[in-house]
Amino acid sequence: MRCSFGLAALAALASSTYGRVYYEETFSDPASLDTFIATEARSDLGAIKLSKGKWFSDDENSIGLQVSEDARFYAYSAKLNRPFNTKGKDFIVQFTVKYEQDIDCGGAYLKLLPPTLDPAKFDGESEYEVMFGPDICGSTNRRVHAIINYNGTNNQIDKVVQPRGDQLTHQYTFWVKPDKTFEIRIDNKVQEEGKIEEFWKVLPEKQVADPDAKKPEEWVDGPAMIEDPEDEKPEDWVDGPETVPDTEAQKPEDWDDDMDGDWEAPVVANPEYKGEWKPRMIKNPEYQGEWSAPLIDNPNYEDDEDLAVFNIGYIGLDVWTVKSGTIFDNILITDDIDYASQFGNSTWVDYVEKEIEVKKAIDEEEAEKLEAERKVKEEERKAKEEAEKEKAEDADELDENDDVKVDAAEPVEEKAEDESVEEKAEDESDEEKAEDESDEEKAEDEAVEESIVEDEEVIENQEEVDEEK
């Protein structure tokens, strides 16, 4: 978040009242981005820029360093105001992170690098003193890294501290104390605290099992439970048989012993059967538990006063992110926890409630917009369904009209067929009538011919009679 007048006054006060500030960056100056030097070790770096994001609490106090390109590596480093050797001092690194893009996979941690770093060669293999900050990838792979380098080896904290994965700005604080204890805070609330050597496996165990110890011969390491030797089976205990003949069964009337053999009643579960009796179990009075060798002081253990001592000269941004948008801000490295608290109040606490309100208003506006879009789509869907329904009804009406026309045409065709049949019948009747008339005429002609023949015969006979006379 951008530095305000109050913050400038706080910084001035820190020089006289508080401990030292080794690095402090609120990105209030547009030139602050130039202090982060891009590595030359790779050419596919994502670009960084100054941004207050899509929503913010205050125009003057919300600008931070934003990773601005998707699916890219980022490797940038900035030099501390002065080198910081933490021996005998409190060490505090504190900064804010806003996963504005609703993070799915991306780191937002910082590396604290030795003064010997060459910024041009900075990459993921570069040695670092401390790595701290949130890292999220998916719903299960989430943690706040707290890695410290000891004797050239990077050691992760044994406990998993859950990061904040929402889209608001959150403050992360790692405080290592001169007595080799620590605190990890998120939004000013302690998440883990304790001794360094109990949370990081950097030193040998103080005590180990005695390698010369042997288990005593009389040691009883089992069993833990035994049968009660004084327990006796009750006299009325029925442990068999499990089944008995059915006393209510009767031999069928049609059973033939000679044909079917001797009849036997079917068996049923014995209602008095209680199962195999076993004595109750009691604790073995001689049982001493699993034997283990007694612990002795580890001869290889040696306390190290420099266990939590770091030598820092640079701050490094070395992350990968799938979706861009993460904003880093209010980066502080100091040896004074009181100043860190005051700095956090001035840069984060005073603005967090306003940011929540702004984000809530944006979410509500977005929800209203989505609801309006949903209603438009719903109306379009209903209109489309109504149009399709009307189209289907019109098609059905056309089909009905076609059916009516077909029905109307059928009587005409039937009438035509009937007339055709009648005409055919009349034609056949006329033909039959003509044939009858033809037959009558033929019969009349035959009768005339017969009459003429008879007349001729009569005449011939008369002539013969006359000749005879």
CSV table of C-alpha atoms in Angstrom, one decimal:
chain,number,residue,atom,x,y,z
A,1,MET,CA,0.0,0.0,0.0
A,2,ARG,CA,1.2,3.5,-0.8
A,3,CYS,CA,3.1,5.4,1.8
A,4,SER,CA,1.2,8.2,3.5
A,5,PHE,CA,2.4,11.2,5.5
A,6,GLY,CA,1.8,9.3,8.7
A,7,LEU,CA,4.0,6.5,7.5
A,8,ALA,CA,6.8,8.9,6.7
A,9,ALA,CA,6.5,10.3,10.2
A,10,LEU,CA,6.7,6.8,11.5
A,11,ALA,CA,9.8,6.1,9.6
A,12,ALA,CA,11.4,9.3,10.9
A,13,LEU,CA,10.4,8.3,14.5
A,14,ALA,CA,11.9,4.8,13.9
A,15,SER,CA,15.4,6.2,13.4
A,16,SER,CA,15.4,7.5,17.0
A,17,THR,CA,12.9,5.4,18.9
A,18,TYR,CA,12.9,2.0,17.3
A,19,GLY,CA,15.5,-0.5,16.1
A,20,ARG,CA,16.9,-0.5,12.7
A,21,VAL,CA,14.9,-0.9,9.4
A,22,TYR,CA,17.0,-2.8,6.9
A,23,TYR,CA,14.4,-2.7,4.1
A,24,GLU,CA,11.0,-1.0,3.7
A,25,GLU,CA,9.0,-0.7,0.5
A,26,THR,CA,5.5,0.6,0.2
A,27,PHE,CA,5.8,1.3,-3.6
A,28,SER,CA,4.8,4.9,-3.0
A,29,ASP,CA,7.4,6.0,-5.5
A,30,PRO,CA,6.9,5.1,-9.2
A,31,ALA,CA,10.6,4.6,-9.4
A,32,SER,CA,10.5,1.9,-6.7
A,33,LEU,CA,9.8,-0.8,-9.3
A,34,ASP,CA,13.2,0.0,-10.8
A,35,THR,CA,14.9,-1.2,-7.7
A,36,PHE,CA,13.8,-4.8,-8.5
A,37,ILE,CA,16.4,-6.2,-10.9
A,38,ALA,CA,15.4,-8.9,-13.4
A,39,THR,CA,17.6,-11.9,-13.5
A,40,GLU,CA,19.6,-12.6,-16.7
A,41,ALA,CA,19.5,-16.3,-16.0
A,42,ARG,CA,16.4,-16.9,-18.0
A,43,SER,CA,14.6,-15.1,-20.8
A,44,ASP,CA,11.0,-16.1,-20.2
A,45,LEU,CA,10.3,-13.9,-17.1
A,46,GLY,CA,6.9,-12.5,-16.5
A,47,ALA,CA,6.7,-8.7,-16.2
A,48,ILE,CA,6.1,-6.9,-13.0
A,49,LYS,CA,4.3,-3.6,-12.6
A,50,LEU,CA,2.9,-1.2,-10.0
A,51,SER,CA,-0.9,-1.6,-9.5
A,52,LYS,CA,-3.6,-1.0,-6.9
A,53,GLY,CA,-5.6,-3.8,-8.5
A,54,LYS,CA,-9.2,-4.0,-9.6
A,55,TRP,CA,-10.5,-3.0,-6.2
A,56,PHE,CA,-8.7,-1.2,-3.4
A,57,SER,CA,-9.2,0.5,-0.1
A,58,ASP,CA,-7.6,3.9,-0.9
A,59,ASP,CA,-6.2,5.5,-4.0
A,60,GLU,CA,-3.1,6.7,-2.2
A,61,ASN,CA,-2.3,3.6,-0.1
A,62,SER,CA,-3.1,0.5,-2.2
A,63,ILE,CA,-0.4,0.4,-4.9
A,64,GLY,CA,1.9,-2.6,-4.8
A,65,LEU,CA,4.1,-4.8,-7.0
A,66,GLN,CA,1.9,-7.0,-9.2
A,67,VAL,CA,2.9,-10.0,-11.3
A,68,SER,CA,1.2,-9.3,-14.5
A,69,GLU,CA,1.5,-12.2,-16.9
A,70,ASP,CA,-0.1,-15.7,-16.7
A,71,ALA,CA,1.8,-18.9,-16.5
A,72,ARG,CA,5.2,-17.3,-16.0
A,73,PHE,CA,8.3,-17.5,-13.7
A,74,TYR,CA,9.3,-14.4,-11.9
A,75,ALA,CA,12.9,-13.8,-10.7
A,76,TYR,CA,13.6,-10.3,-9.4
A,77,SER,CA,15.8,-9.1,-6.6
A,78,ALA,CA,16.3,-5.8,-4.7
A,79,LYS,CA,19.1,-4.8,-2.4
A,80,LEU,CA,18.6,-4.0,1.2
A,81,ASN,CA,19.3,-0.6,2.6
A,82,ARG,CA,22.1,-2.1,4.5
A,83,PRO,CA,23.2,-5.8,5.1
A,84,PHE,CA,21.6,-7.5,8.0
A,85,ASN,CA,23.4,-10.0,10.2
A,86,THR,CA,20.8,-11.1,12.7
A,87,LYS,CA,23.1,-12.5,15.4
A,88,GLY,CA,21.9,-11.3,18.8
A,89,LYS,CA,19.0,-9.4,17.3
A,90,ASP,CA,15.3,-9.9,16.5
A,91,PHE,CA,14.7,-10.7,12.9
A,92,ILE,CA,11.3,-9.7,11.4
A,93,VAL,CA,10.2,-10.1,7.8
A,94,GLN,CA,6.7,-8.8,7.1
A,95,PHE,CA,4.7,-8.1,3.9
A,96,THR,CA,1.2,-8.2,2.5
A,97,VAL,CA,-0.2,-10.3,-0.3
A,98,LYS,CA,-3.4,-9.9,-2.2
A,99,TYR,CA,-4.4,-12.9,-4.4
A,100,GLU,CA,-6.7,-10.6,-6.4
A,101,GLN,CA,-7.1,-13.2,-9.2
A,102,ASP,CA,-8.8,-15.8,-7.0
A,103,ILE,CA,-5.6,-17.9,-7.0
A,104,ASP,CA,-5.7,-21.5,-8.2
A,105,CYS,CA,-1.9,-22.1,-8.4
A,106,GLY,CA,0.8,-19.7,-7.5
A,107,GLY,CA,3.4,-18.7,-4.9
A,108,ALA,CA,3.6,-15.4,-3.1
A,109,TYR,CA,6.7,-15.9,-0.9
A,110,LEU,CA,9.9,-13.9,-0.6
A,111,LYS,CA,13.4,-15.1,-0.4
A,112,LEU,CA,16.0,-13.4,1.8
A,113,LEU,CA,19.4,-13.7,0.1
A,114,PRO,CA,23.0,-13.3,1.2
A,115,PRO,CA,25.0,-10.1,0.5
A,116,THR,CA,27.1,-12.1,-2.0
A,117,LEU,CA,24.2,-12.5,-4.5
A,118,ASP,CA,24.8,-11.6,-8.1
A,119,PRO,CA,21.3,-10.3,-9.2
A,120,ALA,CA,22.0,-11.1,-12.8
A,121,LYS,CA,22.4,-14.8,-11.9
A,122,PHE,CA,19.5,-15.1,-9.5
A,123,ASP,CA,17.4,-18.2,-10.1
A,124,GLY,CA,15.7,-21.0,-8.2
A,125,GLU,CA,19.0,-22.6,-7.4
A,126,SER,CA,20.5,-19.6,-5.8
A,127,GLU,CA,21.4,-20.0,-2.1
A,128,TYR,CA,19.1,-18.1,0.3
A,129,GLU,CA,18.9,-17.6,4.1
A,130,VAL,CA,15.1,-17.6,4.6
A,131,MET,CA,12.1,-18.3,2.4
A,132,PHE,CA,8.8,-17.1,3.8
A,133,GLY,CA,5.2,-16.6,2.5
A,134,PRO,CA,2.1,-18.3,1.2
A,135,ASP,CA,2.1,-20.9,-1.6
A,136,ILE,CA,-1.2,-22.3,-3.0
A,137,CYS,CA,-1.8,-24.9,-5.7
A,138,GLY,CA,-5.2,-26.5,-5.8
A,139,SER,CA,-7.4,-27.2,-2.8
A,140,THR,CA,-5.1,-29.4,-0.9
A,141,ASN,CA,-1.5,-28.2,-1.6
A,142,ARG,CA,-1.5,-25.1,0.5
A,143,ARG,CA,0.9,-23.9,3.1
A,144,VAL,CA,2.9,-20.9,4.4
A,145,HIS,CA,6.5,-21.7,3.7
A,146,ALA,CA,8.9,-21.0,6.5
A,147,ILE,CA,12.3,-22.4,5.3
A,148,ILE,CA,15.6,-21.6,7.0
A,149,ASN,CA,19.0,-22.4,5.8
A,150,TYR,CA,21.3,-24.1,8.2
A,151,ASN,CA,24.8,-25.2,7.3
A,152,GLY,CA,23.9,-25.0,3.6
A,153,THR,CA,20.8,-27.0,3.9
A,154,ASN,CA,17.2,-25.7,3.5
A,155,ASN,CA,14.9,-26.9,6.2
A,156,GLN,CA,11.1,-26.5,6.1
A,157,ILE,CA,9.0,-26.1,9.2
A,158,ASP,CA,7.4,-29.4,10.4
A,159,LYS,CA,4.0,-27.8,10.9
A,160,VAL,CA,1.7,-26.9,8.1
A,161,VAL,CA,0.5,-23.3,8.5
A,162,GLN,CA,-2.5,-22.6,6.3
A,163,PRO,CA,-2.4,-19.5,4.1
A,164,ARG,CA,-5.3,-17.2,3.3
A,165,GLY,CA,-6.7,-18.0,-0.1
A,166,ASP,CA,-9.4,-15.3,-0.6
A,167,GLN,CA,-9.1,-12.2,-2.7
A,168,LEU,CA,-8.4,-9.7,0.1
A,169,THR,CA,-5.1,-8.3,1.3
A,170,HIS,CA,-3.5,-10.3,4.2
A,171,GLN,CA,-0.3,-9.6,6.2
A,172,TYR,CA,2.3,-12.3,6.9
A,173,THR,CA,4.9,-11.9,9.6
A,174,PHE,CA,7.9,-14.1,10.5
A,175,TRP,CA,9.6,-13.2,13.7
A,176,VAL,CA,12.8,-15.1,14.8
A,177,LYS,CA,14.1,-14.1,18.3
A,178,PRO,CA,17.6,-14.1,19.7
A,179,ASP,CA,16.7,-16.9,22.1
A,180,LYS,CA,16.0,-19.2,19.1
A,181,THR,CA,12.3,-19.1,19.4
A,182,PHE,CA,9.9,-17.8,16.7
A,183,GLU,CA,6.4,-16.7,15.8
A,184,ILE,CA,4.5,-16.9,12.6
A,185,ARG,CA,1.6,-14.4,12.3
A,186,ILE,CA,-1.1,-13.9,9.8
A,187,ASP,CA,-3.1,-10.7,10.1
A,188,ASN,CA,-1.5,-10.0,13.5
A,189,LYS,CA,-2.7,-13.4,14.8
A,190,VAL,CA,-0.1,-16.0,15.9
A,191,GLN,CA,-0.4,-19.2,13.9
A,192,GLU,CA,2.6,-21.1,15.3
A,193,GLU,CA,5.2,-20.4,17.9
A,194,GLY,CA,7.9,-22.2,19.8
A,195,LYS,CA,11.5,-23.2,19.7
A,196,ILE,CA,13.4,-23.4,16.4
A,197,GLU,CA,14.9,-26.8,17.1
A,198,GLU,CA,11.5,-28.3,17.9
A,199,PHE,CA,9.9,-27.1,14.7
A,200,TRP,CA,12.9,-27.5,12.3
A,201,LYS,CA,15.0,-30.7,12.3
A,202,VAL,CA,18.3,-28.8,12.0
A,203,LEU,CA,20.1,-30.2,15.1
A,204,PRO,CA,20.6,-33.8,16.3
A,205,GLU,CA,18.2,-35.0,18.9
A,206,LYS,CA,19.3,-34.1,22.5
A,207,GLN,CA,18.6,-37.6,23.6
A,208,VAL,CA,18.8,-41.0,21.8
A,209,ALA,CA,18.1,-44.6,22.7
A,210,ASP,CA,21.0,-46.3,24.6
A,211,PRO,CA,22.6,-48.5,22.0
A,212,ASP,CA,24.0,-50.8,24.7
A,213,ALA,CA,20.8,-51.4,26.5
A,214,LYS,CA,19.2,-54.9,26.2
A,215,LYS,CA,15.7,-56.0,27.0
A,216,PRO,CA,15.6,-57.9,30.4
A,217,GLU,CA,14.8,-61.6,30.1
A,218,GLU,CA,11.9,-61.3,32.5
A,219,TRP,CA,10.3,-58.4,30.6
A,220,VAL,CA,6.7,-59.2,29.6
A,221,ASP,CA,5.8,-57.4,26.4
A,222,GLY,CA,2.7,-59.3,25.6
A,223,PRO,CA,-0.1,-60.2,25.5
A,224,ALA,CA,-1.7,-57.2,27.0
A,225,MET,CA,-5.0,-59.1,27.7
A,226,ILE,CA,-5.4,-62.6,28.9
A,227,GLU,CA,-8.3,-65.0,29.8
A,228,ASP,CA,-9.6,-64.7,33.4
A,229,PRO,CA,-8.4,-68.0,35.0
A,230,GLU,CA,-11.1,-67.6,37.7
A,231,ASP,CA,-14.0,-67.3,35.3
A,232,GLU,CA,-16.2,-70.4,35.0
A,233,LYS,CA,-18.8,-71.4,32.5
A,234,PRO,CA,-22.4,-71.1,33.9
A,235,GLU,CA,-24.2,-74.4,34.5
A,236,ASP,CA,-27.1,-73.3,32.3
A,237,TRP,CA,-24.8,-72.4,29.4
A,238,VAL,CA,-25.9,-74.2,26.2
A,239,ASP,CA,-23.0,-74.5,23.8
A,240,GLY,CA,-24.6,-77.0,21.5
A,241,PRO,CA,-26.1,-78.2,19.3
A,242,GLU,CA,-26.7,-75.1,17.1
A,243,THR,CA,-29.8,-76.8,15.5
A,244,VAL,CA,-32.5,-79.1,16.7
A,245,PRO,CA,-35.4,-81.0,15.1
A,246,ASP,CA,-38.5,-78.9,14.6
A,247,THR,CA,-40.9,-80.2,17.3
A,248,GLU,CA,-43.9,-78.7,15.5
A,249,ALA,CA,-43.3,-80.4,12.2
A,250,GLN,CA,-45.5,-83.4,11.2
A,251,LYS,CA,-45.0,-86.2,8.7
A,252,PRO,CA,-47.0,-85.6,5.6
A,253,GLU,CA,-50.0,-87.8,5.2
A,254,ASP,CA,-48.9,-89.0,1.8
A,255,TRP,CA,-45.4,-90.0,3.1
A,256,ASP,CA,-44.6,-93.6,2.2
A,257,ASP,CA,-41.9,-95.0,4.4
A,258,ASP,CA,-41.3,-97.9,1.9
A,259,MET,CA,-41.0,-95.5,-1.0
A,260,ASP,CA,-39.7,-92.3,0.7
A,261,GLY,CA,-37.6,-93.8,3.5
A,262,ASP,CA,-37.8,-93.0,7.2
A,263,TRP,CA,-39.3,-89.5,7.7
A,264,GLU,CA,-37.2,-87.1,9.7
A,265,ALA,CA,-38.4,-83.7,11.0
A,266,PRO,CA,-36.6,-80.6,9.5
A,267,VAL,CA,-34.1,-78.9,11.8
A,268,VAL,CA,-34.4,-75.3,13.1
A,269,ALA,CA,-32.0,-73.0,15.1
A,270,ASN,CA,-31.7,-74.1,18.7
A,271,PRO,CA,-33.3,-71.2,20.6
A,272,GLU,CA,-31.2,-72.0,23.7
A,273,TYR,CA,-27.9,-72.1,21.9
A,274,LYS,CA,-25.5,-69.4,23.2
A,275,GLY,CA,-22.4,-70.3,21.2
A,276,GLU,CA,-19.0,-71.5,22.4
A,277,TRP,CA,-18.3,-70.3,25.9
A,278,LYS,CA,-15.1,-68.4,26.5
A,279,PRO,CA,-13.8,-66.9,29.7
A,280,ARG,CA,-13.8,-63.1,29.9
A,281,MET,CA,-10.6,-61.2,29.1
A,282,ILE,CA,-8.7,-59.2,31.7
A,283,LYS,CA,-5.6,-57.1,31.7
A,284,ASN,CA,-2.4,-59.1,32.0
A,285,PRO,CA,-1.1,-58.2,35.4
A,286,GLU,CA,2.5,-59.0,34.2
A,287,TYR,CA,2.3,-57.0,31.0
A,288,GLN,CA,4.9,-54.2,30.9
A,289,GLY,CA,4.3,-52.9,27.5
A,290,GLU,CA,6.6,-52.8,24.5
A,291,TRP,CA,10.2,-52.5,25.6
A,292,SER,CA,12.3,-49.7,24.4
A,293,ALA,CA,15.8,-48.8,25.2
A,294,PRO,CA,16.2,-46.0,27.8
A,295,LEU,CA,17.2,-42.5,26.5
A,296,ILE,CA,20.6,-41.1,27.1
A,297,ASP,CA,22.2,-37.8,26.3
A,298,ASN,CA,23.2,-37.8,22.6
A,299,PRO,CA,27.0,-37.5,22.6
A,300,ASN,CA,26.7,-36.0,19.1
A,301,TYR,CA,24.4,-33.2,20.2
A,302,GLU,CA,25.9,-29.8,20.4
A,303,ASP,CA,23.9,-26.6,20.9
A,304,ASP,CA,24.5,-24.0,18.3
A,305,GLU,CA,24.3,-20.3,19.2
A,306,ASP,CA,24.1,-19.5,15.5
A,307,LEU,CA,21.1,-21.7,14.8
A,308,ALA,CA,18.9,-18.8,13.9
A,309,VAL,CA,21.4,-16.4,12.6
A,310,PHE,CA,21.0,-15.1,9.1
A,311,ASN,CA,23.2,-12.9,6.9
A,312,ILE,CA,20.9,-11.0,4.5
A,313,GLY,CA,21.8,-8.5,1.8
A,314,TYR,CA,19.0,-8.9,-0.8
A,315,ILE,CA,15.3,-9.6,-1.0
A,316,GLY,CA,14.2,-11.9,-3.8
A,317,LEU,CA,11.0,-12.6,-5.7
A,318,ASP,CA,11.3,-16.1,-7.2
A,319,VAL,CA,7.8,-17.5,-7.9
A,320,TRP,CA,5.7,-19.3,-10.5
A,321,THR,CA,2.1,-18.5,-11.0
A,322,VAL,CA,-0.6,-19.8,-13.3
A,323,LYS,CA,-2.9,-16.8,-13.2
A,324,SER,CA,-1.4,-13.3,-12.8
A,325,GLY,CA,-2.7,-10.6,-10.5
A,326,THR,CA,-0.9,-11.3,-7.2
A,327,ILE,CA,0.1,-8.0,-5.5
A,328,PHE,CA,3.0,-7.8,-3.0
A,329,ASP,CA,3.1,-4.7,-0.8
A,330,ASN,CA,4.4,-3.2,2.4
A,331,ILE,CA,7.6,-5.2,2.5
A,332,LEU,CA,9.6,-4.7,5.8
A,333,ILE,CA,12.7,-6.2,7.2
A,334,THR,CA,13.6,-4.9,10.7
A,335,ASP,CA,15.0,-6.0,14.1
A,336,ASP,CA,12.2,-4.3,16.0
A,337,ILE,CA,8.8,-6.1,16.5
A,338,ASP,CA,7.2,-2.9,17.9
A,339,TYR,CA,8.1,-1.0,14.8
A,340,ALA,CA,6.8,-3.9,12.6
A,341,SER,CA,3.5,-3.7,14.5
A,342,GLN,CA,3.2,0.0,14.0
A,343,PHE,CA,4.2,-0.2,10.4
A,344,GLY,CA,1.5,-2.9,9.9
A,345,ASN,CA,-1.1,-0.8,11.5
A,346,SER,CA,-0.3,2.2,9.3
A,347,THR,CA,-0.2,0.2,6.1
A,348,TRP,CA,-2.7,-2.6,6.5
A,349,VAL,CA,-4.9,-2.5,9.6
A,350,ASP,CA,-6.1,1.1,8.9
A,351,TYR,CA,-7.3,0.1,5.5
A,352,VAL,CA,-8.4,-3.6,5.7
A,353,GLU,CA,-12.0,-2.9,6.7
A,354,LYS,CA,-12.5,-0.4,3.9
A,355,GLU,CA,-11.1,-3.0,1.4
A,356,ILE,CA,-13.6,-5.5,2.7
A,357,GLU,CA,-16.4,-3.1,2.2
A,358,VAL,CA,-15.2,-2.2,-1.3
A,359,LYS,CA,-14.9,-5.9,-2.2
A,360,LYS,CA,-18.3,-6.7,-0.8
A,361,ALA,CA,-19.9,-3.9,-2.9
A,362,ILE,CA,-18.1,-5.2,-6.0
A,363,ASP,CA,-19.2,-8.7,-5.3
A,364,GLU,CA,-22.8,-7.5,-4.9
A,365,GLU,CA,-22.6,-5.5,-8.1
A,366,GLU,CA,-21.2,-8.5,-9.9
A,367,ALA,CA,-23.9,-10.7,-8.5
A,368,GLU,CA,-26.6,-8.3,-9.6
A,369,LYS,CA,-25.0,-8.2,-13.1
A,370,LEU,CA,-24.9,-12.0,-13.3
A,371,GLU,CA,-28.5,-12.1,-12.1
A,372,ALA,CA,-29.5,-9.6,-14.8
A,373,GLU,CA,-27.7,-11.6,-17.4
A,374,ARG,CA,-29.4,-14.8,-16.1
A,375,LYS,CA,-32.8,-13.2,-16.4
A,376,VAL,CA,-32.0,-12.0,-20.0
A,377,LYS,CA,-30.9,-15.5,-20.9
A,378,GLU,CA,-34.0,-16.9,-19.2
A,379,GLU,CA,-36.3,-14.6,-21.1
A,380,GLU,CA,-34.5,-15.4,-24.4
A,381,ARG,CA,-34.9,-19.1,-23.6
A,382,LYS,CA,-38.6,-18.7,-22.9
A,383,ALA,CA,-39.1,-16.6,-26.1
A,384,LYS,CA,-37.3,-19.2,-28.1
A,385,GLU,CA,-39.4,-22.0,-26.6
A,386,GLU,CA,-42.6,-19.9,-27.2
A,387,ALA,CA,-41.6,-19.3,-30.9
A,388,GLU,CA,-40.8,-23.0,-31.3
A,389,LYS,CA,-44.1,-23.9,-29.7
A,390,GLU,CA,-46.0,-21.5,-32.0
A,391,LYS,CA,-44.2,-22.9,-35.0
A,392,ALA,CA,-45.1,-26.4,-34.0
A,393,GLU,CA,-48.7,-25.3,-33.5
A,394,ASP,CA,-48.8,-23.7,-37.0
A,395,ALA,CA,-47.3,-26.9,-38.5
A,396,ASP,CA,-50.0,-28.9,-36.7
A,397,GLU,CA,-52.7,-26.6,-38.0
A,398,LEU,CA,-51.4,-26.9,-41.6
A,399,ASP,CA,-51.4,-30.7,-41.2
A,400,GLU,CA,-55.1,-30.5,-40.0
A,401,ASN,CA,-56.0,-28.4,-43.0
A,402,ASP,CA,-54.4,-30.8,-45.4
A,403,ASP,CA,-56.4,-33.6,-43.7
A,404,VAL,CA,-59.6,-31.7,-44.2
A,405,LYS,CA,-58.9,-31.2,-47.9
A,406,VAL,CA,-58.2,-34.9,-48.3
A,407,ASP,CA,-61.5,-35.7,-46.5
A,408,ALA,CA,-63.4,-33.3,-48.8
A,409,ALA,CA,-61.8,-34.7,-51.9
A,410,GLU,CA,-62.7,-38.3,-51.0
A,411,PRO,CA,-66.6,-38.0,-51.6
A,412,VAL,CA,-66.0,-36.4,-55.0
A,413,GLU,CA,-63.7,-39.3,-56.0
A,414,GLU,CA,-66.3,-41.8,-54.6
A,415,LYS,CA,-69.1,-40.0,-56.5
A,416,ALA,CA,-67.0,-40.1,-59.7
A,417,GLU,CA,-66.4,-43.8,-59.1
A,418,ASP,CA,-70.1,-44.4,-58.5
A,419,GLU,CA,-71.0,-42.5,-61.7
A,420,SER,CA,-68.4,-44.5,-63.6
A,421,VAL,CA,-69.9,-47.7,-62.2
A,422,GLU,CA,-73.4,-46.6,-63.2
A,423,GLU,CA,-72.3,-45.6,-66.7
A,424,LYS,CA,-70.6,-49.0,-67.0
A,425,ALA,CA,-73.8,-50.7,-65.8
A,426,GLU,CA,-75.9,-48.8,-68.3
A,427,ASP,CA,-73.5,-49.6,-71.1
A,428,GLU,CA,-73.6,-53.2,-70.2
A,429,SER,CA,-77.4,-53.0,-70.0
A,430,ASP,CA,-77.5,-51.4,-73.5
A,431,GLU,CA,-75.2,-54.1,-74.8
A,432,GLU,CA,-77.4,-56.8,-73.3
A,433,LYS,CA,-80.5,-55.1,-74.8
A,434,ALA,CA,-78.9,-54.8,-78.2
A,435,GLU,CA,-77.9,-58.4,-78.0
A,436,ASP,CA,-81.5,-59.3,-77.1
A,437,GLU,CA,-82.9,-57.3,-80.0
A,438,SER,CA,-80.4,-58.8,-82.3
A,439,ASP,CA,-81.4,-62.3,-81.2
A,440,GLU,CA,-85.1,-61.4,-81.7
A,441,GLU,CA,-84.5,-60.1,-85.2
A,442,LYS,CA,-82.5,-63.2,-86.0
A,443,ALA,CA,-85.3,-65.4,-84.7
A,444,GLU,CA,-87.8,-63.4,-86.8
A,445,ASP,CA,-85.7,-63.8,-89.9
A,446,GLU,CA,-85.3,-67.5,-89.3
A,447,ALA,CA,-89.1,-67.8,-88.9
A,448,VAL,CA,-89.7,-66.0,-92.2
A,449,GLU,CA,-87.2,-68.2,-93.9
A,450,GLU,CA,-88.9,-71.3,-92.5
A,451,SER,CA,-92.3,-69.9,-93.7
A,452,ILE,CA,-91.0,-69.3,-97.2
A,453,VAL,CA,-89.5,-72.8,-97.3
A,454,GLU,CA,-92.9,-74.3,-96.2
A,455,ASP,CA,-94.7,-72.2,-98.8
A,456,GLU,CA,-92.3,-73.4,-101.5
A,457,GLU,CA,-92.8,-77.0,-100.4
A,458,VAL,CA,-96.6,-76.5,-100.5
A,459,ILE,CA,-96.4,-75.1,-104.0
A,460,GLU,CA,-94.1,-78.0,-105.2
A,461,ASN,CA,-96.5,-80.5,-103.8
A,462,GLN,CA,-99.5,-78.8,-105.5
A,463,GLU,CA,-97.6,-78.9,-108.7
A,464,GLU,CA,-96.9,-82.6,-108.4
A,465,VAL,CA,-100.6,-83.2,-107.7
A,466,ASP,CA,-101.6,-81.3,-110.7
A,467,GLU,CA,-99.2,-83.2,-112.9
A,468,GLU,CA,-100.5,-86.5,-111.7
A,469,LYS,CA,-103.9,-85.4,-112.6
